[in-house]
Short mmCIF file of C-alpha atoms and ligand atoms in Angstrom, two decimals:
data_model
loop_
_atom_site.label_atom_id
_atom_site.label_comp_id
_atom_site.label_asym_id
_atom_site.label_seq_id
_atom_site.Cartn_x
_atom_site.Cartn_y
_atom_site.Cartn_z
CA MET U 1 110.98 100.69 120.49
CA SER U 2 111.71 97.34 122.18
CA HIS U 3 113.18 94.37 120.08
CA ASN U 4 112.07 91.88 122.80
CA GLU U 5 108.99 93.09 123.11
CA VAL U 6 107.98 92.79 119.39
CA LYS U 7 109.60 89.29 119.21
CA THR U 8 108.27 87.65 122.23
CA SER U 9 104.52 88.89 120.96
CA LEU U 10 104.40 86.50 118.00
CA ASP U 11 105.38 82.86 117.80
CA PRO U 12 107.77 81.64 115.42
CA LYS U 13 105.36 79.62 113.21
CA THR U 14 103.44 83.21 112.53
CA ILE U 15 106.53 84.93 111.87
CA GLU U 16 108.00 82.63 109.66
CA THR U 17 104.34 82.14 107.82
CA VAL U 18 104.32 86.28 107.75
CA LYS U 19 107.46 86.35 105.83
CA ALA U 20 107.00 83.75 103.43
CA THR U 21 104.28 85.02 102.13
CA VAL U 22 105.26 89.15 101.88
CA PRO U 23 106.40 88.43 98.43
CA VAL U 24 102.96 86.89 97.20
CA LEU U 25 101.23 90.32 98.49
CA ALA U 26 104.03 92.17 97.29
CA GLU U 27 103.29 90.79 93.79
CA HIS U 28 99.22 91.54 93.98
CA GLY U 29 100.44 94.93 95.44
CA GLU U 30 98.49 97.02 93.12
CA ALA U 31 95.11 94.52 93.24
CA ILE U 32 95.30 94.64 97.48
CA THR U 33 95.59 98.44 97.26
CA LYS U 34 92.81 99.24 94.89
CA ARG U 35 90.74 96.89 96.47
CA PHE U 36 91.82 98.21 100.42
CA TYR U 37 90.39 101.82 99.49
CA GLN U 38 87.77 100.47 97.88
CA LEU U 39 86.70 98.74 100.98
CA LEU U 40 87.79 101.32 103.11
CA PHE U 41 85.67 104.13 101.47
CA GLN U 42 82.78 102.05 101.29
CA ASN U 43 82.67 100.77 104.88
CA HIS U 44 83.76 104.08 106.38
CA PRO U 45 83.09 107.13 104.16
CA GLU U 46 84.27 109.26 106.77
CA LEU U 47 87.64 108.39 106.13
CA LYS U 48 87.27 110.77 102.60
CA ASN U 49 87.81 113.42 105.14
CA ILE U 50 91.63 112.69 105.73
CA PHE U 51 92.70 110.58 102.98
CA ASN U 52 93.82 112.78 100.02
CA GLN U 53 90.97 112.17 97.29
CA THR U 54 92.70 113.72 94.30
CA ASN U 55 95.19 110.77 94.85
CA GLN U 56 92.03 108.20 94.47
CA LYS U 57 90.60 109.94 91.67
CA ARG U 58 94.00 110.17 89.83
CA GLY U 59 93.54 106.26 90.03
CA ARG U 60 97.16 106.69 91.79
CA GLN U 61 95.90 105.22 95.21
CA PRO U 62 99.01 105.83 97.49
CA ARG U 63 100.76 102.73 97.65
CA ALA U 64 103.16 104.06 100.44
CA LEU U 65 100.73 102.38 103.31
CA ALA U 66 100.34 98.78 102.16
CA ASN U 67 103.74 98.81 100.83
CA THR U 68 105.12 99.77 104.51
CA VAL U 69 103.02 96.95 106.11
CA TYR U 70 104.80 94.35 103.65
CA ALA U 71 107.95 95.97 104.91
CA ALA U 72 107.34 96.15 108.18
CA ALA U 73 106.24 92.44 107.74
CA GLN U 74 109.26 91.42 106.14
CA HIS U 75 111.16 92.48 109.30
CA ILE U 76 108.61 91.65 111.76
CA ASP U 77 111.33 89.96 114.06
CA GLN U 78 113.38 92.92 114.11
CA LEU U 79 111.53 96.40 113.49
CA GLU U 80 114.10 98.51 114.46
CA VAL U 81 115.61 98.09 111.04
CA ILE U 82 112.95 100.21 109.38
CA GLU U 83 112.66 102.57 112.24
CA PRO U 84 113.34 105.47 110.42
CA VAL U 85 110.62 104.84 107.89
CA ILE U 86 108.31 104.26 110.91
CA ILE U 87 109.16 107.80 112.56
CA GLN U 88 108.86 109.51 109.56
CA VAL U 89 105.35 108.11 109.03
CA ALA U 90 104.16 108.80 112.41
CA HIS U 91 105.11 112.40 111.87
CA LYS U 92 102.87 112.45 109.12
CA HIS U 93 100.06 110.48 110.68
CA ARG U 94 100.65 112.76 113.86
CA SER U 95 100.47 115.68 111.44
CA LEU U 96 97.13 114.26 110.12
CA ASN U 97 95.68 113.19 113.59
CA ILE U 98 95.56 109.62 113.10
CA LYS U 99 93.86 108.35 116.01
CA PRO U 100 94.76 104.65 117.49
CA GLU U 101 90.96 103.77 117.31
CA GLN U 102 91.75 103.95 113.24
CA TYR U 103 94.35 101.54 113.12
CA PRO U 104 91.70 98.53 113.58
CA ILE U 105 89.71 99.87 110.66
CA VAL U 106 92.48 99.95 108.45
CA GLY U 107 93.87 96.34 109.38
CA GLU U 108 90.20 95.27 108.67
CA ASN U 109 89.90 96.37 105.52
CA LEU U 110 93.39 95.63 104.49
CA LEU U 111 93.20 92.22 105.59
CA PHE U 112 89.66 92.01 103.75
CA ALA U 113 91.31 93.14 100.66
CA ILE U 114 94.13 90.70 100.96
CA LYS U 115 91.45 87.66 101.38
CA ASP U 116 89.29 88.99 98.45
CA THR U 117 92.44 89.15 96.16
CA LEU U 118 94.54 85.84 96.91
CA GLY U 119 90.95 83.83 97.18
CA ASP U 120 92.01 80.56 98.02
CA GLN U 121 95.74 81.02 98.09
CA ALA U 122 95.08 83.12 101.08
CA THR U 123 94.61 79.94 103.81
CA ASP U 124 92.91 80.63 107.42
CA ASP U 125 96.56 80.09 108.66
CA ILE U 126 98.06 82.63 106.32
CA MET U 127 95.35 85.08 107.39
CA SER U 128 95.55 84.68 110.88
CA ALA U 129 99.31 85.26 111.05
CA TRP U 130 98.91 88.64 109.08
CA GLU U 131 96.00 89.37 111.40
CA LYS U 132 98.58 88.94 114.40
CA ALA U 133 101.48 90.57 112.54
CA TYR U 134 99.61 93.33 111.39
CA LYS U 135 98.28 93.92 115.17
CA VAL U 136 102.13 94.45 116.22
CA ILE U 137 103.02 96.65 113.45
CA ALA U 138 100.06 99.07 114.49
CA GLU U 139 100.88 98.91 117.85
CA VAL U 140 104.50 100.48 117.45
CA PHE U 141 102.89 103.17 115.38
CA ILE U 142 100.37 103.79 117.68
CA LYS U 143 102.84 104.02 120.53
CA VAL U 144 105.63 106.06 118.53
CA GLU U 145 102.48 108.49 117.36
CA GLN U 146 101.35 108.50 121.29
CA GLU U 147 104.53 109.98 122.42
CA MET U 148 104.40 112.73 119.55
CA TYR U 149 100.91 113.75 120.50
CA HIS U 150 102.19 114.02 124.29
CA GLU U 151 105.49 115.75 123.29
CA VAL U 152 103.35 118.50 120.99
CA SER U 153 100.67 118.93 123.61
CA HIS U 154 102.90 119.50 126.33
CA GLN U 155 105.23 121.73 124.38
CA THR U 156 105.05 125.74 125.29
CA GLY U 157 102.65 126.82 122.86
CA GLY U 158 101.70 123.36 121.47
CA TRP U 159 98.22 121.58 120.62
CA THR U 160 97.09 118.31 119.14
CA GLY U 161 94.41 118.30 116.59
CA PHE U 162 93.40 121.26 114.57
CA ARG U 163 93.85 125.12 116.07
CA ASN U 164 92.39 127.70 113.95
CA PHE U 165 94.56 130.45 112.74
CA LYS U 166 93.69 133.57 111.28
CA VAL U 167 95.42 134.57 107.85
CA THR U 168 96.99 138.03 108.34
CA ARG U 169 98.59 138.67 105.73
CA LYS U 170 98.62 137.23 102.08
CA VAL U 171 101.46 138.33 100.02
CA GLN U 172 102.39 137.04 96.33
CA GLU U 173 105.81 136.07 95.87
CA SER U 174 105.50 134.97 92.22
CA ASP U 175 103.85 134.18 89.39
CA VAL U 176 102.51 130.88 91.07
CA ILE U 177 103.68 131.08 94.58
CA THR U 178 101.70 133.32 97.47
CA SER U 179 102.50 133.39 101.01
CA PHE U 180 100.16 133.28 103.78
CA TYR U 181 100.88 134.49 107.18
CA LEU U 182 98.98 132.80 109.86
CA LYS U 183 98.51 133.51 113.81
CA PRO U 184 96.26 131.64 116.11
CA GLU U 185 92.81 132.67 116.22
CA ASP U 186 93.04 132.44 120.47
CA HIS U 187 95.74 134.61 120.44
CA GLY U 188 98.38 132.32 122.48
CA LEU U 189 101.66 131.28 122.24
CA LEU U 190 103.10 129.32 118.88
CA PRO U 191 105.72 126.70 119.48
CA ALA U 192 109.18 126.54 118.56
CA PHE U 193 109.55 124.35 115.70
CA ASN U 194 112.60 122.96 113.96
CA PRO U 195 113.27 124.85 110.45
CA GLY U 196 111.99 122.83 107.65
CA GLN U 197 109.11 121.06 109.30
CA TYR U 198 105.73 121.28 108.34
CA ILE U 199 101.93 121.68 109.27
CA THR U 200 99.11 120.07 108.31
CA VAL U 201 96.23 122.89 106.50
CA LYS U 202 92.78 121.38 106.71
CA ALA U 203 90.43 123.04 103.49
CA GLU U 204 86.79 123.13 104.20
CA ILE U 205 86.16 124.18 101.17
CA PRO U 206 82.53 125.71 100.28
CA GLY U 207 80.57 122.98 98.59
CA GLU U 208 82.92 120.14 99.00
CA PRO U 209 81.56 117.28 100.98
CA TYR U 210 84.98 116.30 102.30
CA THR U 211 87.58 118.29 104.13
CA HIS U 212 91.14 118.33 102.23
CA LEU U 213 94.04 117.84 104.40
CA ARG U 214 97.47 118.91 102.94
CA GLN U 215 100.97 119.32 104.50
CA TYR U 216 102.77 122.76 103.87
CA SER U 217 106.59 123.71 105.35
CA LEU U 218 107.19 126.44 107.34
CA SER U 219 108.60 128.94 104.94
CA ASP U 220 109.83 131.53 107.93
CA ALA U 221 112.22 130.72 110.61
CA PRO U 222 111.10 130.00 114.15
CA GLY U 223 110.35 132.55 116.93
CA GLN U 224 108.25 134.66 114.94
CA ASP U 225 104.56 135.64 116.64
CA HIS U 226 103.46 133.91 112.94
CA PHE U 227 103.84 130.77 110.78
CA ARG U 228 104.29 131.69 107.26
CA ILE U 229 103.46 128.88 104.60
CA SER U 230 104.38 130.01 100.61
CA VAL U 231 102.23 127.70 98.28
CA LYS U 232 102.43 126.94 95.01
CA ARG U 233 99.23 126.99 92.64
CA GLU U 234 98.64 123.86 90.78
CA ASP U 235 97.17 124.76 87.49
CA SER U 236 95.19 122.44 85.11
CA VAL U 237 97.37 121.46 82.84
CA GLY U 238 95.03 118.84 80.85
CA HIS U 239 93.89 117.72 84.09
CA PRO U 240 91.87 119.41 86.87
CA GLU U 241 93.71 122.06 89.01
CA GLY U 242 95.17 121.19 92.36
CA VAL U 243 92.02 121.33 94.99
CA VAL U 244 93.70 123.32 98.07
CA SER U 245 96.40 124.95 96.45
CA ASN U 246 93.92 126.69 94.29
CA PHE U 247 91.38 127.24 97.28
CA LEU U 248 93.93 129.03 99.09
CA HIS U 249 94.81 131.17 96.60
CA LYS U 250 91.39 132.14 95.33
CA GLN U 251 89.24 131.83 97.95
CA VAL U 252 91.12 132.23 100.95
CA GLU U 253 91.69 136.03 102.24
CA GLU U 254 93.16 138.20 105.11
CA GLY U 255 90.80 137.62 107.99
CA ASP U 256 90.07 134.15 107.28
CA VAL U 257 90.78 131.26 109.41
CA LEU U 258 92.23 128.10 108.71
CA PRO U 259 92.50 125.13 110.70
CA VAL U 260 96.28 123.98 111.28
CA SER U 261 97.93 120.85 113.09
CA ALA U 262 101.03 121.61 115.10
CA PRO U 263 104.26 121.52 113.10
CA GLY U 264 106.27 117.96 112.75
CA GLY U 265 108.28 116.15 109.97
CA ASP U 266 111.71 114.45 110.54
CA PHE U 267 113.76 116.73 107.83
CA HIS U 268 115.26 119.57 109.88
CA LEU U 269 118.53 121.41 109.75
CA ASP U 270 121.12 120.47 112.57
CA THR U 271 122.22 123.21 113.93
CA GLU U 272 124.42 121.48 116.25
CA ASN U 273 126.39 120.60 112.95
CA ASP U 274 129.00 123.05 111.86
CA LYS U 275 130.04 121.43 108.52
CA PRO U 276 129.78 124.01 105.41
CA LEU U 277 125.94 123.77 104.94
CA VAL U 278 124.74 123.75 101.34
CA LEU U 279 121.13 124.23 100.91
CA ILE U 280 119.64 123.29 97.50
CA SER U 281 115.79 123.75 96.30
CA GLY U 282 113.94 123.70 93.05
CA GLY U 283 110.76 125.35 92.56
CA VAL U 284 108.41 125.49 95.49
CA GLY U 285 110.68 123.22 97.33
CA GLN U 286 112.29 126.28 98.38
CA THR U 287 110.03 126.74 101.53
CA PRO U 288 111.76 124.37 104.00
CA ILE U 289 114.98 125.33 102.77
CA HIS U 290 114.51 128.98 103.07
CA SER U 291 113.49 128.31 106.82
CA MET U 292 116.90 126.72 107.59
CA LEU U 293 118.76 129.65 105.51
CA LYS U 294 116.69 131.93 107.80
CA THR U 295 117.76 130.07 111.25
CA VAL U 296 121.24 129.05 110.19
CA VAL U 297 122.27 133.10 109.78
CA LYS U 298 120.58 133.62 113.23
CA LYS U 299 121.89 130.43 114.93
CA GLN U 300 125.44 129.85 113.44
CA PRO U 301 126.45 133.28 112.22
CA ASN U 302 129.95 131.55 111.47
CA ARG U 303 128.73 128.57 109.76
CA PRO U 304 129.35 128.84 105.84
CA VAL U 305 126.17 128.63 103.54
CA TYR U 306 125.67 127.79 99.85
CA TYR U 307 122.17 128.41 98.87
CA ILE U 308 121.49 126.97 95.29
CA HIS U 309 118.00 127.66 93.92
CA ALA U 310 116.59 126.18 90.83
CA ALA U 311 113.71 127.88 89.10
CA THR U 312 112.19 127.78 85.41
CA ASN U 313 112.65 131.48 85.21
CA ASP U 314 112.69 134.66 86.91
CA ASP U 315 108.58 134.92 86.59
CA VAL U 316 108.35 131.83 89.21
CA HIS U 317 111.23 132.59 91.29
CA ALA U 318 110.09 133.53 94.46
CA LEU U 319 111.21 135.11 98.08
CA LYS U 320 114.13 136.09 95.79
CA GLN U 321 114.48 139.82 97.63
CA GLU U 322 114.38 138.21 100.96
CA VAL U 323 117.35 135.58 99.76
CA GLN U 324 119.24 138.65 98.24
CA HIS U 325 118.58 140.99 101.57
CA ILE U 326 120.02 137.81 104.07
CA ALA U 327 123.26 137.46 101.26
CA ALA U 328 123.69 140.87 101.81
CA GLU U 329 123.26 141.23 105.44
CA SER U 330 125.31 137.80 105.98
CA SER U 331 128.85 137.38 104.49
CA GLN U 332 128.39 133.54 105.39
CA VAL U 333 125.77 133.18 103.03
CA LYS U 334 126.65 132.53 99.11
CA THR U 335 123.77 132.12 96.69
CA PHE U 336 123.57 131.05 93.68
CA THR U 337 120.34 130.75 90.97
CA CYS U 338 120.05 128.19 87.99
CA TYR U 339 117.06 128.66 85.58
CA SER U 340 116.07 126.11 83.43
CA GLN U 341 113.93 128.16 80.83
CA PRO U 342 115.02 131.62 81.23
CA ASN U 343 113.24 134.46 79.82
CA LYS U 344 115.18 137.32 77.66
CA GLY U 345 116.87 139.03 80.47
CA ASP U 346 116.38 136.99 83.22
CA GLN U 347 119.82 136.95 85.21
CA SER U 348 120.90 133.66 86.87
CA ASP U 349 124.62 132.08 87.59
CA TYR U 350 123.65 129.15 85.48
CA VAL U 351 121.15 127.92 82.51
CA GLY U 352 119.85 124.17 82.61
CA TYR U 353 119.62 121.38 85.00
CA ILE U 354 122.46 121.50 87.83
CA THR U 355 125.22 119.50 86.76
CA LEU U 356 128.28 118.12 88.78
CA ASP U 357 130.91 120.68 87.04
CA TRP U 358 128.85 123.90 88.28
CA LEU U 359 127.63 122.06 91.66
CA LYS U 360 131.72 121.62 92.04
CA GLU U 361 132.05 125.66 91.01
CA CYS U 362 129.55 126.71 93.73
CA ILE U 363 130.67 124.63 96.93
CA PRO U 364 133.87 124.08 98.71
CA SER U 365 134.42 120.18 98.86
CA SER U 366 132.21 117.25 99.30
CA ASP U 367 132.71 117.66 102.93
CA CYS U 368 129.34 119.04 103.73
CA GLU U 369 125.70 118.97 104.77
CA ILE U 370 123.28 119.03 101.87
CA TYR U 371 119.75 119.58 102.29
CA PHE U 372 117.55 119.62 99.13
CA CYS U 373 113.77 119.72 98.06
CA GLY U 374 111.95 119.59 95.21
CA PRO U 375 110.41 118.16 92.64
CA GLU U 376 110.85 114.17 92.34
CA GLY U 377 112.45 114.64 89.01
CA PHE U 378 114.99 117.69 89.88
CA MET U 379 115.37 115.33 93.40
CA LYS U 380 116.17 112.12 91.42
CA HIS U 381 118.64 114.06 89.16
CA LEU U 382 120.27 115.75 91.97
CA LYS U 383 120.68 112.80 94.17
CA SER U 384 122.52 111.22 91.27
CA VAL U 385 124.73 114.40 91.21
CA LEU U 386 125.60 113.89 94.56
CA TYR U 387 126.60 110.49 94.49
CA GLU U 388 128.96 111.06 91.42
CA LEU U 389 130.19 114.15 94.09
CA ASN U 390 130.81 111.50 96.68
CA VAL U 391 128.79 113.02 99.38
CA PRO U 392 128.66 110.50 102.33
CA SER U 393 125.23 109.28 102.18
CA GLN U 394 124.50 110.11 106.06
CA GLN U 395 125.77 114.01 104.67
CA ILE U 396 122.68 114.10 102.95
CA HIS U 397 118.98 115.00 103.85
CA TYR U 398 115.89 115.48 101.99
CA GLU U 399 112.31 115.74 101.83
CA PHE U 400 109.12 114.92 99.13
CA PHE U 401 106.50 117.12 98.49
CA GLY U 402 104.35 113.79 98.50
CA PRO U 403 104.76 110.42 100.07
CA HIS U 404 108.40 109.20 100.13
CA VAL U 405 109.65 107.16 97.21
CA ASP U 406 113.02 105.85 96.57
CA LEU U 407 115.86 108.15 94.80
C1 FAD X 501 106.22 117.52 103.71
C2 FAD X 501 105.31 118.11 102.79
C3 FAD X 501 105.43 119.60 102.62
C4 FAD X 501 104.81 120.20 101.73
N1 FAD X 501 105.12 121.53 101.48
C5 FAD X 501 105.01 122.53 100.32
C6 FAD X 501 105.07 123.71 100.25
O1 FAD X 501 105.82 124.28 100.98
N2 FAD X 501 104.61 124.49 99.43
C7 FAD X 501 103.17 124.10 98.44
O2 FAD X 501 103.13 124.73 97.30
N3 FAD X 501 103.22 122.73 98.48
C8 FAD X 501 104.13 122.12 99.49
N4 FAD X 501 103.57 120.59 99.60
C9 FAD X 501 102.69 119.93 98.63
C10 FAD X 501 100.97 120.42 98.97
O3 FAD X 501 100.73 119.66 100.34
C11 FAD X 501 100.20 119.74 98.34
O4 FAD X 501 100.56 118.51 97.70
C12 FAD X 501 99.95 120.62 97.09
O5 FAD X 501 99.49 122.19 97.69
C13 FAD X 501 98.74 120.00 95.72
O6 FAD X 501 97.85 119.98 96.50
P1 FAD X 501 96.69 120.50 95.82
O7 FAD X 501 95.29 119.93 96.65
O8 FAD X 501 96.44 121.64 95.04
O9 FAD X 501 96.37 119.38 94.67
P2 FAD X 501 95.82 118.52 94.88
O10 FAD X 501 94.32 118.25 94.06
O11 FAD X 501 95.99 117.12 95.66
O12 FAD X 501 96.24 117.60 93.41
C14 FAD X 501 97.78 117.09 92.89
C15 FAD X 501 98.44 117.76 91.38
O13 FAD X 501 97.58 116.46 90.78
C16 FAD X 501 97.29 117.23 89.62
N5 FAD X 501 95.84 116.65 89.35
C17 FAD X 501 94.61 116.70 89.53
N6 FAD X 501 93.43 115.59 89.26
C18 FAD X 501 94.53 115.06 88.35
C19 FAD X 501 94.33 113.99 87.29
N7 FAD X 501 93.11 113.67 87.07
N8 FAD X 501 95.05 113.51 86.55
C20 FAD X 501 96.56 114.03 86.96
N9 FAD X 501 96.67 114.85 87.60
C21 FAD X 501 95.83 115.23 88.14
C22 FAD X 501 96.91 118.39 90.15
O14 FAD X 501 97.02 119.36 89.02
C23 FAD X 501 98.03 119.01 91.07
O15 FAD X 501 98.92 119.03 90.14
C24 FAD X 501 104.44 119.61 100.52
C25 FAD X 501 103.96 118.31 100.56
C26 FAD X 501 104.42 118.05 101.74
C27 FAD X 501 104.14 116.20 101.71
C1 HEM X 502 100.09 99.99 110.44
C2 HEM X 502 99.60 100.45 109.89
C3 HEM X 502 99.76 101.87 108.33
C4 HEM X 502 100.91 102.18 107.96
C5 HEM X 502 102.41 100.99 107.75
C6 HEM X 502 100.75 103.25 107.40
C7 HEM X 502 101.59 103.63 106.51
C8 HEM X 502 101.80 105.22 105.45
C9 HEM X 502 102.59 105.95 104.97
C10 HEM X 502 103.85 104.77 104.35
C11 HEM X 502 102.17 106.74 104.46
C12 HEM X 502 102.85 107.51 103.45
C13 HEM X 502 103.80 108.78 104.41
C14 HEM X 502 104.58 109.94 103.39
O1 HEM X 502 103.53 110.57 102.92
O2 HEM X 502 105.11 109.94 103.03
C15 HEM X 502 100.91 107.01 104.89
C16 HEM X 502 99.90 108.15 104.75
C17 HEM X 502 98.66 108.38 105.25
N1 HEM X 502 98.07 107.40 106.02
FE1 HEM X 502 99.13 105.98 107.31
N2 HEM X 502 99.74 103.71 107.58
C18 HEM X 502 99.00 102.93 108.70
C19 HEM X 502 97.78 103.39 109.13
C20 HEM X 502 97.05 104.37 109.18
C21 HEM X 502 95.72 104.68 109.31
C22 HEM X 502 95.27 103.66 110.63
C23 HEM X 502 95.18 105.91 109.03
C24 HEM X 502 93.66 106.56 109.16
C25 HEM X 502 92.59 106.03 109.01
C26 HEM X 502 96.04 106.52 107.92
C27 HEM X 502 96.02 107.77 107.05
C28 HEM X 502 96.95 108.03 106.51
C29 HEM X 502 97.05 109.17 105.87
C30 HEM X 502 95.44 110.05 105.39
C31 HEM X 502 98.21 109.30 104.75
C32 HEM X 502 98.47 110.44 104.20
C33 HEM X 502 98.23 110.30 102.54
C34 HEM X 502 96.90 110.70 101.86
O3 HEM X 502 96.25 111.25 102.50
O4 HEM X 502 96.53 109.51 100.96
N3 HEM X 502 97.41 105.54 108.01
N4 HEM X 502 100.69 105.93 105.71
#
């Protein structure tokens, strides 16, 4: 990302106007976002095929997109400050197959939404400055994403867009988690991926007017003749059940075909680093972590690994035998389980939520690399425990199974 390129493409007056109005836009964030999605789907209903419609129905329109535009606008003369966010979002966009020609559509509707919401406050000068700023921001995303498309299409076994995969095995891993083994329908090669990365599955559900795209982390190690995803069934608990997870659990069978995008994502194990590795997961957050475990024992057989898994109880503890088997075969791995609500007779190393004291018993010191993933509440709690443990922030890595939020 070229600093100068961005700086010279906008005049100082535009930069000043944009920066000065970010707080006003952010203040009306909710209203602008709501109007933006209304306009977007009204003018481009085909985009319902790619945006998560459950989020829309829940009235919890993802604010992430607009908020990132504001954050970028705030740093419009030094976009490299938000480079990590741009990379992370670009991975998601690439995985969703977002195209350069869709950027003006988002831009136009976002600008309409700003104008509609702010009314007279949004003067022509302000609107024109935002139009220019959006173009600059969009250009940066498009460029980063083009590089990613290039990379995945030139990788051995790689592809862009969606490729049909056959479900070759469907295996129940727990009361709520089922694994799907996927092989390319074209019998071609599979690309290498980094453990921790995800794919996007396109669900074409009979009777549904639109497709549904969802990300699933690859739960097996790279270098196999298949991909594996392990999916938690999102049951209805006072609200509708999860659309895609239930489709996969209840309707997709061995032999069926699923369109899938190439692996991506910036959350992955660094196998060049040899500090003790601490892998912590909560519930279905174990999928990327499990791939890391399977990889580290192959690639770094001397690296100490501490694998900690938290689950509600034994009924929903998936991939347990696989982990036990790895630990039995590899003396470098120590495993720990923690159940928050064990059933009578369940065996775990700890009962309750992970505490600082228990974590200190599990791992040798705070000088380790920590990777974690789980439900939002679990991650928030864990982040505060790791803060108390004084683990340097650059040694802490995590993934959200939804839009990124501040922990
Ligand atoms: C990078 C990444 C990796 C991921 N990896 C995995 C993985 O390995 N395994 C896995 O299982 N998942 C994973 N996910 C999550 C996955 O992408 C889906 O979000 C998940 O399967 C739920 O999708 P769904 O279509 O079943 O539910 P959706 O239809 O999207 O619904 C989401 C939730 O909202 C609830 N809901 C529906 N309607 C309402 C309403 N009106 N009010 C309140 N709540 C409502 C549903 O019951 C459900 O719990 C990952 C996500 C990301 C971003
Ligand atoms: C500069 C413009 C854009 C910015 C700043 C932006 C930002 C974001 C952010 C922050 C997320 C959440 C990432 C996460 O899940 O962690 C996101 C997701 C997403 N974006 Fe973008 N985006 C832009 C343009 C676009 C365009 C042009 C499209 C396609 C029309 C698009 C489609 C999506 C979709 C489908 C998601 C997944 C969320 C969902 O399904 O609701 N985005 N974007």
